[in-house]
mmCIF file of C-alpha atoms in Angstrom:
data_model
loop_
_atom_site.group_PDB
_atom_site.id
_atom_site.type_symbol
_atom_site.label_atom_id
_atom_site.label_comp_id
_atom_site.label_asym_id
_atom_site.label_seq_id
_atom_site.Cartn_x
_atom_site.Cartn_y
_atom_site.Cartn_z
ATOM 1 C CA MET U 157 -15.078 9.709 2.900
ATOM 2 C CA SER U 158 -14.957 6.690 5.193
ATOM 3 C CA ILE U 159 -11.613 5.660 6.657
ATOM 4 C CA SER U 160 -11.726 2.278 4.918
ATOM 5 C CA GLU U 161 -13.517 -0.055 2.508
ATOM 6 C CA LEU U 162 -13.981 -3.672 3.587
ATOM 7 C CA GLU U 163 -14.710 -6.644 1.330
ATOM 8 C CA HIS U 164 -14.953 -10.220 2.580
ATOM 9 C CA LEU U 165 -13.622 -12.375 -0.268
ATOM 10 C CA VAL U 166 -12.966 -15.880 1.104
ATOM 11 C CA GLY U 167 -12.495 -17.695 4.387
ATOM 12 C CA CYS U 168 -8.784 -16.917 4.656
ATOM 13 C CA ILE U 169 -6.214 -14.825 2.767
ATOM 14 C CA THR U 170 -2.465 -15.316 3.240
ATOM 15 C CA CYS U 171 -1.158 -12.797 0.668
ATOM 16 C CA HIS U 172 -2.338 -10.406 -2.027
ATOM 17 C CA ALA U 173 -1.056 -8.263 -4.908
ATOM 18 C CA TRP U 174 -2.577 -5.565 -7.173
ATOM 19 C CA ASN U 175 -2.268 -5.068 -10.914
ATOM 20 C CA GLY U 176 -0.873 -1.819 -12.305
ATOM 21 C CA ASP U 177 -4.083 0.252 -12.356
ATOM 22 C CA LYS U 178 -5.453 -1.342 -9.141
ATOM 23 C CA THR U 179 -8.595 -2.629 -10.837
ATOM 24 C CA LYS U 180 -7.754 -6.262 -10.071
ATOM 25 C CA VAL U 181 -6.329 -8.048 -7.057
ATOM 26 C CA ALA U 182 -4.752 -11.506 -6.781
ATOM 27 C CA ILE U 183 -5.004 -13.414 -3.505
ATOM 28 C CA SER U 184 -4.074 -16.786 -2.081
ATOM 29 C CA PRO U 185 -6.946 -18.354 -0.062
ATOM 30 C CA ASN U 186 -4.462 -20.525 1.861
ATOM 31 C CA ASN U 187 -4.560 -23.355 -0.655
ATOM 32 C CA THR U 188 -2.936 -24.320 -3.974
ATOM 33 C CA GLN U 189 -4.771 -21.643 -5.973
ATOM 34 C CA VAL U 190 -4.299 -18.007 -6.917
ATOM 35 C CA ASN U 191 -7.646 -16.197 -7.210
ATOM 36 C CA ILE U 192 -7.935 -13.020 -9.281
ATOM 37 C CA TYR U 193 -10.792 -10.625 -8.514
ATOM 38 C CA GLY U 194 -12.004 -7.655 -10.550
ATOM 39 C CA LYS U 195 -14.111 -4.726 -9.380
ATOM 40 C CA SER U 196 -17.759 -5.200 -10.290
ATOM 41 C CA GLY U 197 -19.750 -2.152 -9.238
ATOM 42 C CA SER U 198 -19.144 -1.655 -5.550
ATOM 43 C CA SER U 199 -17.932 -5.209 -4.892
ATOM 44 C CA TRP U 200 -15.316 -7.656 -6.145
ATOM 45 C CA ALA U 201 -16.058 -10.606 -8.451
ATOM 46 C CA LEU U 202 -13.906 -13.686 -9.046
ATOM 47 C CA GLU U 203 -12.558 -13.634 -12.630
ATOM 48 C CA HIS U 204 -9.769 -16.224 -12.781
ATOM 49 C CA VAL U 205 -8.483 -19.149 -10.720
ATOM 50 C CA LEU U 206 -4.853 -20.077 -11.393
ATOM 51 C CA ASN U 207 -4.254 -23.792 -10.805
ATOM 52 C CA GLU U 208 -0.720 -25.111 -11.204
ATOM 53 C CA HIS U 209 0.803 -25.451 -7.745
ATOM 54 C CA ASP U 210 0.586 -28.761 -5.862
ATOM 55 C CA GLN U 211 0.857 -27.297 -2.362
ATOM 56 C CA VAL U 212 -0.072 -24.089 -0.532
ATOM 57 C CA VAL U 213 0.776 -20.843 -2.326
ATOM 58 C CA THR U 214 3.030 -18.769 -0.048
ATOM 59 C CA SER U 215 3.416 -15.480 -1.942
ATOM 60 C CA ILE U 216 2.225 -13.512 -4.984
ATOM 61 C CA ASP U 217 3.599 -10.448 -6.754
ATOM 62 C CA TRP U 218 2.139 -8.641 -9.772
ATOM 63 C CA ALA U 219 4.477 -6.607 -11.991
ATOM 64 C CA PRO U 220 2.640 -3.337 -12.799
ATOM 65 C CA LYS U 221 4.427 -2.552 -16.097
ATOM 66 C CA THR U 222 4.684 -5.968 -17.751
ATOM 67 C CA ASN U 223 1.439 -7.276 -16.169
ATOM 68 C CA ARG U 224 3.097 -10.564 -15.186
ATOM 69 C CA ILE U 225 2.253 -12.447 -11.990
ATOM 70 C CA VAL U 226 4.779 -14.540 -10.112
ATOM 71 C CA SER U 227 3.691 -17.032 -7.472
ATOM 72 C CA SER U 228 5.664 -19.208 -5.044
ATOM 73 C CA SER U 229 4.580 -22.260 -3.113
ATOM 74 C CA GLN U 230 5.454 -24.897 -0.553
ATOM 75 C CA ASP U 231 5.772 -27.287 -3.507
ATOM 76 C CA ARG U 232 9.280 -25.786 -4.092
ATOM 77 C CA ASN U 233 8.179 -24.157 -7.333
ATOM 78 C CA ALA U 234 7.490 -20.711 -8.717
ATOM 79 C CA TYR U 235 5.466 -19.815 -11.807
ATOM 80 C CA VAL U 236 5.400 -16.712 -13.972
ATOM 81 C CA TRP U 237 1.881 -16.104 -15.314
ATOM 82 C CA THR U 238 1.220 -14.143 -18.515
ATOM 83 C CA LEU U 239 -2.212 -13.097 -19.814
ATOM 84 C CA GLN U 240 -2.725 -14.465 -23.339
ATOM 85 C CA ASP U 241 -6.062 -14.335 -25.171
ATOM 86 C CA GLY U 242 -7.919 -13.754 -21.922
ATOM 87 C CA GLN U 243 -6.296 -16.678 -20.101
ATOM 88 C CA TRP U 244 -3.362 -16.760 -17.678
ATOM 89 C CA LYS U 245 -0.598 -19.060 -18.956
ATOM 90 C CA PRO U 246 2.049 -20.378 -16.514
ATOM 91 C CA VAL U 247 5.769 -20.844 -17.130
ATOM 92 C CA LEU U 248 7.716 -22.941 -14.624
ATOM 93 C CA VAL U 249 10.742 -21.317 -13.000
ATOM 94 C CA ILE U 250 13.868 -23.428 -12.477
ATOM 95 C CA LEU U 251 14.471 -22.679 -8.782
ATOM 96 C CA ARG U 252 16.742 -25.675 -7.986
ATOM 97 C CA ILE U 253 15.704 -25.893 -4.322
ATOM 98 C CA ASN U 254 14.768 -28.810 -2.044
ATOM 99 C CA ARG U 255 12.605 -26.892 0.420
ATOM 100 C CA ALA U 256 9.557 -24.631 0.207
ATOM 101 C CA ALA U 257 9.593 -21.273 -1.571
ATOM 102 C CA THR U 258 8.453 -18.808 1.097
ATOM 103 C CA HIS U 259 8.262 -15.352 -0.515
ATOM 104 C CA VAL U 260 8.699 -13.719 -3.934
ATOM 105 C CA ARG U 261 9.156 -10.158 -5.212
ATOM 106 C CA TRP U 262 9.719 -8.622 -8.654
ATOM 107 C CA SER U 263 12.650 -6.222 -8.969
ATOM 108 C CA PRO U 264 11.817 -2.536 -9.658
ATOM 109 C CA ASN U 265 12.786 -2.917 -13.332
ATOM 110 C CA GLU U 266 10.751 -6.149 -13.565
ATOM 111 C CA ASN U 267 13.572 -7.944 -15.383
ATOM 112 C CA LYS U 268 14.139 -10.421 -12.526
ATOM 113 C CA PHE U 269 12.634 -11.521 -9.235
ATOM 114 C CA ALA U 270 13.864 -12.946 -5.943
ATOM 115 C CA VAL U 271 12.454 -16.039 -4.230
ATOM 116 C CA ALA U 272 13.086 -16.636 -0.524
ATOM 117 C CA THR U 273 13.313 -20.325 0.365
ATOM 118 C CA GLY U 274 13.508 -22.816 3.184
ATOM 119 C CA ALA U 275 16.713 -24.135 1.624
ATOM 120 C CA LYS U 276 18.796 -21.387 3.334
ATOM 121 C CA CYS U 277 19.164 -19.469 0.077
ATOM 122 C CA VAL U 278 17.542 -16.885 -2.187
ATOM 123 C CA SER U 279 16.925 -17.720 -5.831
ATOM 124 C CA VAL U 280 17.378 -14.675 -8.055
ATOM 125 C CA CYS U 281 15.542 -15.511 -11.264
ATOM 126 C CA TYR U 282 15.992 -14.079 -14.756
ATOM 127 C CA PHE U 283 14.688 -14.946 -18.205
ATOM 128 C CA ASP U 284 17.064 -17.087 -20.259
ATOM 129 C CA LYS U 285 16.243 -16.122 -23.855
ATOM 130 C CA GLU U 286 18.395 -18.878 -25.338
ATOM 131 C CA ASN U 287 16.439 -21.651 -23.596
ATOM 132 C CA ASP U 288 13.161 -19.717 -23.326
ATOM 133 C CA TRP U 289 12.718 -20.260 -19.589
ATOM 134 C CA TRP U 290 13.249 -18.585 -16.220
ATOM 135 C CA ALA U 291 16.584 -19.634 -14.719
ATOM 136 C CA SER U 292 18.040 -18.786 -11.309
ATOM 137 C CA LYS U 293 21.211 -18.080 -9.368
ATOM 138 C CA HIS U 294 21.525 -18.714 -5.634
ATOM 139 C CA ILE U 295 22.539 -16.401 -2.801
ATOM 140 C CA LYS U 296 23.790 -18.669 -0.006
ATOM 141 C CA LYS U 297 24.642 -16.328 2.872
ATOM 142 C CA HIS U 298 21.902 -17.539 5.222
ATOM 143 C CA ARG U 299 22.082 -20.158 7.962
ATOM 144 C CA SER U 300 18.357 -20.937 8.109
ATOM 145 C CA THR U 301 15.069 -20.376 6.247
ATOM 146 C CA VAL U 302 14.790 -17.071 4.396
ATOM 147 C CA THR U 303 11.366 -15.631 5.201
ATOM 148 C CA LYS U 304 11.144 -12.340 3.263
ATOM 149 C CA VAL U 305 12.896 -10.394 0.504
ATOM 150 C CA ASP U 306 12.607 -6.792 -0.682
ATOM 151 C CA TRP U 307 14.393 -4.977 -3.523
ATOM 152 C CA HIS U 308 16.275 -1.714 -3.154
ATOM 153 C CA PRO U 309 15.088 0.957 -5.621
ATOM 154 C CA ASN U 310 18.419 0.627 -7.498
ATOM 155 C CA ASN U 311 17.407 -2.872 -8.729
ATOM 156 C CA VAL U 312 20.689 -4.369 -7.438
ATOM 157 C CA LEU U 313 20.595 -4.605 -3.646
ATOM 158 C CA LEU U 314 18.280 -7.032 -1.873
ATOM 159 C CA ALA U 315 17.155 -6.996 1.762
ATOM 160 C CA THR U 316 16.438 -10.394 3.304
ATOM 161 C CA GLY U 317 15.002 -11.642 6.578
ATOM 162 C CA SER U 318 15.759 -15.061 8.002
ATOM 163 C CA THR U 319 14.971 -17.391 10.883
ATOM 164 C CA ASP U 320 18.661 -17.260 11.832
ATOM 165 C CA PHE U 321 17.836 -14.010 13.701
ATOM 166 C CA LYS U 322 19.445 -11.855 10.999
ATOM 167 C CA ALA U 323 18.385 -9.257 8.463
ATOM 168 C CA ARG U 324 20.826 -8.754 5.612
ATOM 169 C CA VAL U 325 21.544 -6.594 2.592
ATOM 170 C CA VAL U 326 23.053 -8.638 -0.243
ATOM 171 C CA GLY U 327 24.167 -7.968 -3.784
ATOM 172 C CA ALA U 328 21.912 -9.305 -6.552
ATOM 173 C CA TRP U 329 23.437 -7.729 -9.658
ATOM 174 C CA LEU U 330 23.234 -9.763 -12.875
ATOM 175 C CA LYS U 331 24.998 -9.052 -16.158
ATOM 176 C CA GLU U 332 21.562 -8.522 -17.713
ATOM 177 C CA ASP U 333 21.226 -5.408 -15.509
ATOM 178 C CA GLY U 334 23.998 -3.524 -17.323
ATOM 179 C CA LYS U 335 26.349 -1.235 -15.412
ATOM 180 C CA PRO U 336 25.541 -1.348 -11.679
ATOM 181 C CA PRO U 337 24.709 1.972 -10.021
ATOM 182 C CA ALA U 338 26.959 3.317 -7.292
ATOM 183 C CA SER U 339 25.757 3.054 -3.698
ATOM 184 C CA VAL U 340 27.021 3.732 -0.188
ATOM 185 C CA PHE U 341 28.183 0.094 -0.148
ATOM 186 C CA GLY U 342 30.469 0.600 -3.156
ATOM 187 C CA GLU U 343 30.363 0.695 -6.939
ATOM 188 C CA LYS U 344 31.027 -2.986 -7.608
ATOM 189 C CA ILE U 345 29.123 -5.428 -5.414
ATOM 190 C CA ALA U 346 29.534 -9.041 -6.478
ATOM 191 C CA PHE U 347 26.460 -11.243 -6.736
ATOM 192 C CA GLY U 348 25.733 -12.836 -3.376
ATOM 193 C CA ASP U 349 27.971 -10.578 -1.311
ATOM 194 C CA ALA U 350 26.464 -9.710 2.091
ATOM 195 C CA VAL U 351 27.296 -6.018 2.460
ATOM 196 C CA LEU U 352 25.329 -5.599 5.705
ATOM 197 C CA GLU U 353 24.226 -8.015 8.423
ATOM 198 C CA MET U 354 21.937 -6.859 11.252
ATOM 199 C CA ASP U 355 20.927 -8.694 14.432
ATOM 200 C CA ALA U 356 17.304 -9.347 15.332
ATOM 201 C CA GLY U 357 15.734 -10.620 18.545
ATOM 202 C CA GLY U 358 13.956 -13.508 16.821
ATOM 203 C CA TRP U 359 12.868 -14.867 13.478
ATOM 204 C CA VAL U 360 12.629 -11.985 11.009
ATOM 205 C CA HIS U 361 9.073 -11.834 9.668
ATOM 206 C CA ALA U 362 9.322 -8.733 7.455
ATOM 207 C CA VAL U 363 11.857 -6.454 5.720
ATOM 208 C CA LYS U 364 11.176 -3.274 3.758
ATOM 209 C CA TRP U 365 13.170 -0.522 2.020
ATOM 210 C CA SER U 366 12.092 3.093 2.208
ATOM 211 C CA PRO U 367 11.247 4.855 -1.096
ATOM 212 C CA SER U 368 14.731 6.446 -1.288
ATOM 213 C CA GLY U 369 16.568 3.279 -0.273
ATOM 214 C CA ASN U 370 18.310 5.144 2.548
ATOM 215 C CA GLN U 371 16.457 3.195 5.245
ATOM 216 C CA VAL U 372 15.547 -0.435 5.753
ATOM 217 C CA ALA U 373 13.097 -1.667 8.398
ATOM 218 C CA TYR U 374 12.697 -5.199 9.711
ATOM 219 C CA ALA U 375 10.335 -6.813 12.227
ATOM 220 C CA SER U 376 11.048 -9.943 14.240
ATOM 221 C CA HIS U 377 9.278 -12.509 16.404
ATOM 222 C CA ASP U 378 10.280 -10.849 19.687
ATOM 223 C CA SER U 379 7.604 -8.192 18.937
ATOM 224 C CA SER U 380 10.116 -5.575 17.864
ATOM 225 C CA ILE U 381 10.738 -3.434 14.805
ATOM 226 C CA SER U 382 14.129 -2.014 13.843
ATOM 227 C CA PHE U 383 15.003 0.887 11.558
ATOM 228 C CA ALA U 384 18.451 1.016 9.947
ATOM 229 C CA ASN U 385 19.656 4.257 8.372
ATOM 230 C CA VAL U 386 22.060 3.153 5.645
ATOM 231 C CA SER U 387 22.620 6.560 4.052
ATOM 232 C CA SER U 388 26.128 6.388 5.531
ATOM 233 C CA LEU U 389 28.304 3.662 7.011
ATOM 234 C CA PRO U 390 28.323 2.304 9.607
ATOM 235 C CA PRO U 391 24.511 2.405 9.690
ATOM 236 C CA THR U 392 22.584 3.650 12.706
ATOM 237 C CA ILE U 393 20.004 1.132 13.932
ATOM 238 C CA GLN U 394 17.091 1.939 16.224
ATOM 239 C CA LYS U 395 14.965 -0.802 17.808
ATOM 240 C CA ILE U 396 11.416 -0.320 19.111
ATOM 241 C CA ASN U 397 9.920 -2.987 21.397
ATOM 242 C CA LEU U 398 6.168 -3.385 21.024
ATOM 243 C CA LYS U 399 3.698 -4.209 23.778
ATOM 244 C CA GLY U 400 1.622 -6.538 21.636
ATOM 245 C CA LEU U 401 2.156 -9.399 19.223
ATOM 246 C CA PRO U 402 4.707 -9.606 16.364
ATOM 247 C CA LEU U 403 4.370 -7.732 13.086
ATOM 248 C CA ARG U 404 4.172 -9.797 9.889
ATOM 249 C CA ASP U 405 4.504 -7.213 7.110
ATOM 250 C CA LEU U 406 5.662 -3.609 6.642
ATOM 251 C CA LEU U 407 5.003 -0.697 4.270
ATOM 252 C CA PHE U 408 6.658 2.721 4.099
ATOM 253 C CA LEU U 409 4.024 5.366 3.387
ATOM 254 C CA SER U 410 6.833 7.914 2.946
ATOM 255 C CA GLU U 411 10.395 8.458 4.150
ATOM 256 C CA SER U 412 9.017 9.453 7.563
ATOM 257 C CA SER U 413 6.005 7.148 8.022
ATOM 258 C CA LEU U 414 5.672 3.371 8.136
ATOM 259 C CA VAL U 415 2.756 1.011 8.774
ATOM 260 C CA GLY U 416 3.280 -2.401 10.338
ATOM 261 C CA VAL U 417 0.636 -5.153 10.424
ATOM 262 C CA GLY U 418 0.500 -8.520 12.121
ATOM 263 C CA ASP U 419 -1.023 -10.651 14.831
ATOM 264 C CA ASP U 420 -2.659 -7.751 16.707
ATOM 265 C CA CYS U 421 -5.176 -7.437 13.816
ATOM 266 C CA ASN U 422 -4.547 -3.683 13.663
ATOM 267 C CA PRO U 423 -2.292 -1.510 11.458
ATOM 268 C CA PHE U 424 0.348 0.280 13.560
ATOM 269 C CA LEU U 425 1.699 3.682 12.501
ATOM 270 C CA PHE U 426 5.350 4.631 13.128
ATOM 271 C CA SER U 427 6.791 8.077 12.456
ATOM 272 C CA ARG U 428 10.255 9.637 12.220
ATOM 273 C CA ASP U 429 10.918 13.109 13.653
ATOM 274 C CA ASP U 430 13.295 15.780 12.345
ATOM 275 C CA ASN U 431 16.162 14.254 14.349
ATOM 276 C CA GLY U 432 15.745 10.905 12.610
ATOM 277 C CA THR U 433 14.224 9.145 15.625
ATOM 278 C CA TRP U 434 11.411 6.675 15.006
ATOM 279 C CA THR U 435 8.488 6.286 17.442
ATOM 280 C CA PHE U 436 5.253 4.341 17.615
ATOM 281 C CA VAL U 437 2.385 6.781 16.964
ATOM 282 C CA SER U 438 -0.918 4.940 17.201
ATOM 283 C CA GLU U 439 -3.115 2.075 16.153
ATOM 284 C CA MET U 440 -4.827 3.044 12.897
ATOM 285 C CA ASP U 441 -7.999 1.028 13.434
ATOM 286 C CA LYS U 442 -9.429 2.789 16.464
ATOM 287 C CA LYS U 443 -11.694 0.825 18.750
ATOM 288 C CA ALA U 444 -15.367 1.725 18.449
ATOM 289 C CA GLU U 445 -16.860 3.543 21.412
ATOM 290 C CA GLY U 446 -20.481 3.823 22.457
ATOM 291 C CA GLY U 447 -23.173 2.711 20.023
ATOM 292 C CA PRO U 448 -26.690 1.475 20.694
ATOM 293 C CA ALA U 449 -27.091 -1.211 23.335
ATOM 294 C CA ALA U 450 -28.168 -4.637 22.202
ATOM 295 C CA SER U 451 -31.659 -5.809 23.127
ATOM 296 C CA GLU U 452 -32.085 -8.430 25.831
ATOM 297 C CA SER U 453 -33.339 -11.022 23.342
ATOM 298 C CA SER U 454 -30.406 -10.373 21.019
ATOM 299 C CA SER U 455 -27.912 -10.672 23.882
ATOM 300 C CA ALA U 456 -29.522 -13.875 25.090
ATOM 301 C CA ARG U 457 -29.382 -15.381 21.604
ATOM 302 C CA LYS U 458 -25.703 -14.490 21.202
ATOM 303 C CA MET U 459 -24.907 -16.028 24.602
ATOM 304 C CA PHE U 460 -26.752 -19.227 23.614
ATOM 305 C CA GLU U 461 -24.880 -19.416 20.295
ATOM 306 C CA SER U 462 -21.569 -18.904 22.078
ATOM 307 C CA LYS U 463 -22.326 -21.713 24.521
ATOM 308 C CA VAL U 464 -23.322 -24.103 21.742
ATOM 309 C CA ASN U 465 -20.506 -23.305 19.303
ATOM 310 C CA LEU U 466 -17.583 -22.379 21.536
ATOM 311 C CA GLY U 467 -18.486 -23.340 25.082
ATOM 312 C CA THR U 468 -18.173 -19.722 26.240
ATOM 313 C CA GLU U 469 -20.537 -17.590 28.281
ATOM 314 C CA SER U 470 -20.133 -14.363 26.312
ATOM 315 C CA ALA U 471 -20.256 -13.576 22.589
ATOM 316 C CA SER U 472 -17.835 -10.717 23.196
ATOM 317 C CA ASP U 473 -15.022 -13.296 23.318
ATOM 318 C CA THR U 474 -15.423 -13.948 19.595
ATOM 319 C CA LYS U 475 -15.869 -10.428 18.210
ATOM 320 C CA LEU U 476 -12.919 -8.048 18.033
ATOM 321 C CA THR U 477 -13.372 -4.294 17.955
ATOM 322 C CA THR U 478 -11.053 -4.070 14.940
ATOM 323 C CA GLN U 479 -12.199 -4.517 11.340
ATOM 324 C CA HIS U 480 -9.825 -7.448 10.885
ATOM 325 C CA GLN U 481 -10.991 -10.373 13.015
ATOM 326 C CA ASN U 482 -7.757 -12.347 12.723
ATOM 327 C CA SER U 483 -4.060 -11.807 12.013
ATOM 328 C CA ILE U 484 -3.209 -9.403 9.189
ATOM 329 C CA THR U 485 -0.987 -11.275 6.751
ATOM 330 C CA SER U 486 -0.019 -8.693 4.130
ATOM 331 C CA ILE U 487 -0.051 -4.992 3.280
ATOM 332 C CA ALA U 488 0.313 -3.314 -0.128
ATOM 333 C CA PRO U 489 0.179 0.225 -1.582
ATOM 334 C CA VAL U 490 -2.929 1.190 -3.568
ATOM 335 C CA VAL U 491 -2.621 4.910 -4.358
ATOM 336 C CA VAL U 492 0.909 6.357 -4.630
ATOM 337 C CA ALA U 493 1.778 9.908 -5.736
ATOM 338 C CA GLY U 494 5.213 11.494 -5.532
ATOM 339 C CA GLY U 495 6.585 8.590 -3.538
ATOM 340 C CA VAL U 496 3.882 8.983 -0.852
ATOM 341 C CA VAL U 497 1.254 6.296 -0.244
ATOM 342 C CA SER U 498 -2.183 7.789 0.429
ATOM 343 C CA ASP U 499 -4.216 4.559 0.258
ATOM 344 C CA PHE U 500 -3.059 1.066 1.216
ATOM 345 C CA SER U 501 -4.664 -2.361 1.519
ATOM 346 C CA THR U 502 -4.452 -5.190 4.038
ATOM 347 C CA THR U 503 -5.601 -8.811 3.984
ATOM 348 C CA GLY U 504 -5.927 -11.251 6.852
ATOM 349 C CA LEU U 505 -6.673 -14.760 7.994
ATOM 350 C CA ASP U 506 -10.298 -13.619 8.374
ATOM 351 C CA GLY U 507 -10.637 -13.408 4.575
ATOM 352 C CA ASN U 508 -11.099 -9.631 4.578
ATOM 353 C CA LEU U 509 -9.594 -7.225 2.053
ATOM 354 C CA ILE U 510 -9.547 -3.683 3.479
ATOM 355 C CA VAL U 511 -8.477 -0.518 1.644
ATOM 356 C CA TRP U 512 -7.447 2.237 4.074
ATOM 357 C CA HIS U 513 -7.596 5.972 3.273
ATOM 358 C CA THR U 514 -4.900 7.873 5.171
ATOM 359 C CA LYS U 515 -6.394 11.355 4.610
ATOM 360 C CA ALA U 516 -9.708 10.238 6.076
ATOM 361 C CA LEU U 517 -7.874 8.664 9.013
ATOM 362 C CA GLU U 518 -6.025 11.918 9.687
ATOM 363 C CA ALA U 519 -9.256 13.908 9.552
ATOM 364 C CA LYS U 520 -11.059 11.593 11.987
ATOM 365 C CA PHE U 521 -8.265 11.081 14.531
ATOM 366 C CA LYS U 522 -6.386 14.296 15.320
ATOM 367 C CA ASN U 523 -3.415 12.594 16.992
ATOM 368 C CA LEU U 524 -2.812 10.420 13.929
ATOM 369 C CA LYS U 525 -0.568 12.468 11.629
ATOM 370 C CA ILE U 526 1.063 10.842 8.614
ATOM 371 C CA LYS U 527 4.166 12.686 7.459
#
């Protein structure tokens, strides 16, 4: 088996989400649309184009059980899309915000979703049966734009990242949730309460809970990633400074392995040892070595094209050794068994969708062990 499967879908992809059985994928091509692709043989074919937003779509999430899509946009709106008679029908969400919606995620029980916004708040949205629409309540603990949100497995706690240099854990319990489960932060956490506030060295680009909910990771613009163990209070926080560019999105493969993606165009693997210490392991997209040399005529043609198009002497300036040729914007699980992710996908500003196979990666690179 190859280590990955690459499909070039469009010119640029800013976010993506899979349906429940992973036979369809929804992407945003950095415009007002949501494109839905289905697998056709060995390639992907465009099946639906969702047109309702007036400005750039910022985030998409696809609920695997209810098969509902939620999308957010710079137009300050969010829509919940439901498949009816072969067509996706939108329902407007009452967000009540005056700035862009930046990120959206369904809760684990799929009875509500959270929308990060540029209005210094998070809109927690639920379905109002009496009025037959999606209403919202605001969490106002932030002092600047909220960039990312991620739900704790208990369906009540919410991790947020913000441009105020903070990552937070806040309460998002609604009466529709029933009796709230107990957690290390207490049995009764009021809606909007910030139970944990963590410092970051820059704008927080990504936050992610581990499968158990005992750890939360966040990455910031100072090219660092932090891991907070919240299994007991006060939490222990470990920060790792990276040599390269900032990470933009995170995914726990298990309780002891995490993949971060971002502006270095390469998935980074982090691992936790038996003492609970996290370390950077390796880049997952290894640089190609060797290979047949290009012919003189081919090299000359590439140099001419580079001079004409980019004003450069060498074509090597425009071709990266990684499969992604531009920043990786999002990462999502594809195959999950027993709480462990064995296959995951990434999309980037180069328009590529890549599905990565961790077992094949381990077999090819001996120093790359995923716990």
